[in-house]
mmCIF file of C-alpha atoms in Angstrom:
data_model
loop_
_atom_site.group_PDB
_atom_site.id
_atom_site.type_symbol
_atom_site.label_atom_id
_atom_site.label_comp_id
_atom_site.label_asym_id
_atom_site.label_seq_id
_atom_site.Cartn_x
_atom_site.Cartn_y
_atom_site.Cartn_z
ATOM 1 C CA UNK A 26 55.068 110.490 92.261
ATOM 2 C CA UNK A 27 53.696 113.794 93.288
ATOM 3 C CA UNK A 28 54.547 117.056 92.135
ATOM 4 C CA UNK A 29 56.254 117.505 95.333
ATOM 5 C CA UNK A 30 57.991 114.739 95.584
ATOM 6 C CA UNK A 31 59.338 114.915 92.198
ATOM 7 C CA UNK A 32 60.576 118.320 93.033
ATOM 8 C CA UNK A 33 62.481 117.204 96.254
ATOM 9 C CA UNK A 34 64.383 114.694 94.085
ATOM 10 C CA UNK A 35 65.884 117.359 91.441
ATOM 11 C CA UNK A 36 66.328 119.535 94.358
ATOM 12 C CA UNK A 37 68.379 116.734 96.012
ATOM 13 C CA UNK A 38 70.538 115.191 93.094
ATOM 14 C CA UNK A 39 71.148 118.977 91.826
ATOM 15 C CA UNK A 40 72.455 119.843 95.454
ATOM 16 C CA UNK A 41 74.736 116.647 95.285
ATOM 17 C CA UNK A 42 75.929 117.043 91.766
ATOM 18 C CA UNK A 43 77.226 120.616 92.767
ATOM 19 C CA UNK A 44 79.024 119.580 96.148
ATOM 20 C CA UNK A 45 80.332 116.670 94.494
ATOM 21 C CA UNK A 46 81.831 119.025 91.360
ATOM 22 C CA UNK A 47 82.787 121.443 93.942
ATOM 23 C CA UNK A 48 85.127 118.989 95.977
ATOM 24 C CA UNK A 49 85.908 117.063 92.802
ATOM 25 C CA UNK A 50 87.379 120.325 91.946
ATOM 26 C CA UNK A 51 89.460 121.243 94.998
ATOM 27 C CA UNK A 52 90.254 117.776 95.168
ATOM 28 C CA UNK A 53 92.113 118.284 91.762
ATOM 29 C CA UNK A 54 93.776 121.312 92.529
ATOM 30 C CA UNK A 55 94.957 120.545 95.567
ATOM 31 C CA UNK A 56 97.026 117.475 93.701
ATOM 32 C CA UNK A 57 95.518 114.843 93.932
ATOM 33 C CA UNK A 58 95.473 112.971 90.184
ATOM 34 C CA UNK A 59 92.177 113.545 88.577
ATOM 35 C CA UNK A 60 90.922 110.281 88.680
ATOM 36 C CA UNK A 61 91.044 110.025 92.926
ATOM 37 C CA UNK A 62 89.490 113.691 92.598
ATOM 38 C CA UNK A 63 86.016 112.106 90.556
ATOM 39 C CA UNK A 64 86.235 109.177 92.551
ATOM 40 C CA UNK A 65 85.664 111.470 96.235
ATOM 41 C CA UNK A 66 83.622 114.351 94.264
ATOM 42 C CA UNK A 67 81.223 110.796 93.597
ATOM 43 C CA UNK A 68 81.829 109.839 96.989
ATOM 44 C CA UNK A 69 80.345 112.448 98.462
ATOM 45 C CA UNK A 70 77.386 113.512 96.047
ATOM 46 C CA UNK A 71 76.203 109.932 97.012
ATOM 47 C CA UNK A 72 76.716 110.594 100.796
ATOM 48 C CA UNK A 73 74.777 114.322 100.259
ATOM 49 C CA UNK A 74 72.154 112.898 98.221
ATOM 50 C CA UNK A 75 71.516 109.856 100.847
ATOM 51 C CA UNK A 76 71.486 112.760 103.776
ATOM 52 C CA UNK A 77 69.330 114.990 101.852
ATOM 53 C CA UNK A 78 66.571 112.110 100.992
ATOM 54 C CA UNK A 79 66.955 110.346 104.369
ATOM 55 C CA UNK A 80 66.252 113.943 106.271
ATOM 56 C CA UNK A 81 63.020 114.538 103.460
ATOM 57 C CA UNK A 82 61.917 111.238 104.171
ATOM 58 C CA UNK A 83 62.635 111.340 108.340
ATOM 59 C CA UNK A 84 60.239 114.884 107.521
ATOM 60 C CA UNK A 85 57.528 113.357 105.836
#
């Protein structure tokens, strides 16, 4: 891996790791039992992180 290309992927899985805390978080204190709240904070750090790569890779 490049230099580059190595610094697109931290960039990515940091980016998904804090909007999947984020709505892990309001998830939680909205109501919803903790363990449904880590299940859609993973659900969508996955979903950003596949965006994020597919739209680097669609770029390249």
């Amino acid at each position: 891996m490049t230099m580059l290309q190595l610094l697109a992927l931290t960039l990515a899985l940091s980016v998904a790791l804090h909007i999947g805390s984020i709505t892990a978080f309001i998830a939680w204190r909205g109501g919803i039992h903790p363990l449904q709240a880590l299940a859609a904070g993973g659900g969508v750090a996955s979903t950003i992180c596949a965006l994020y790569l597919a739209a680097i890779s669609a770029y390249h």
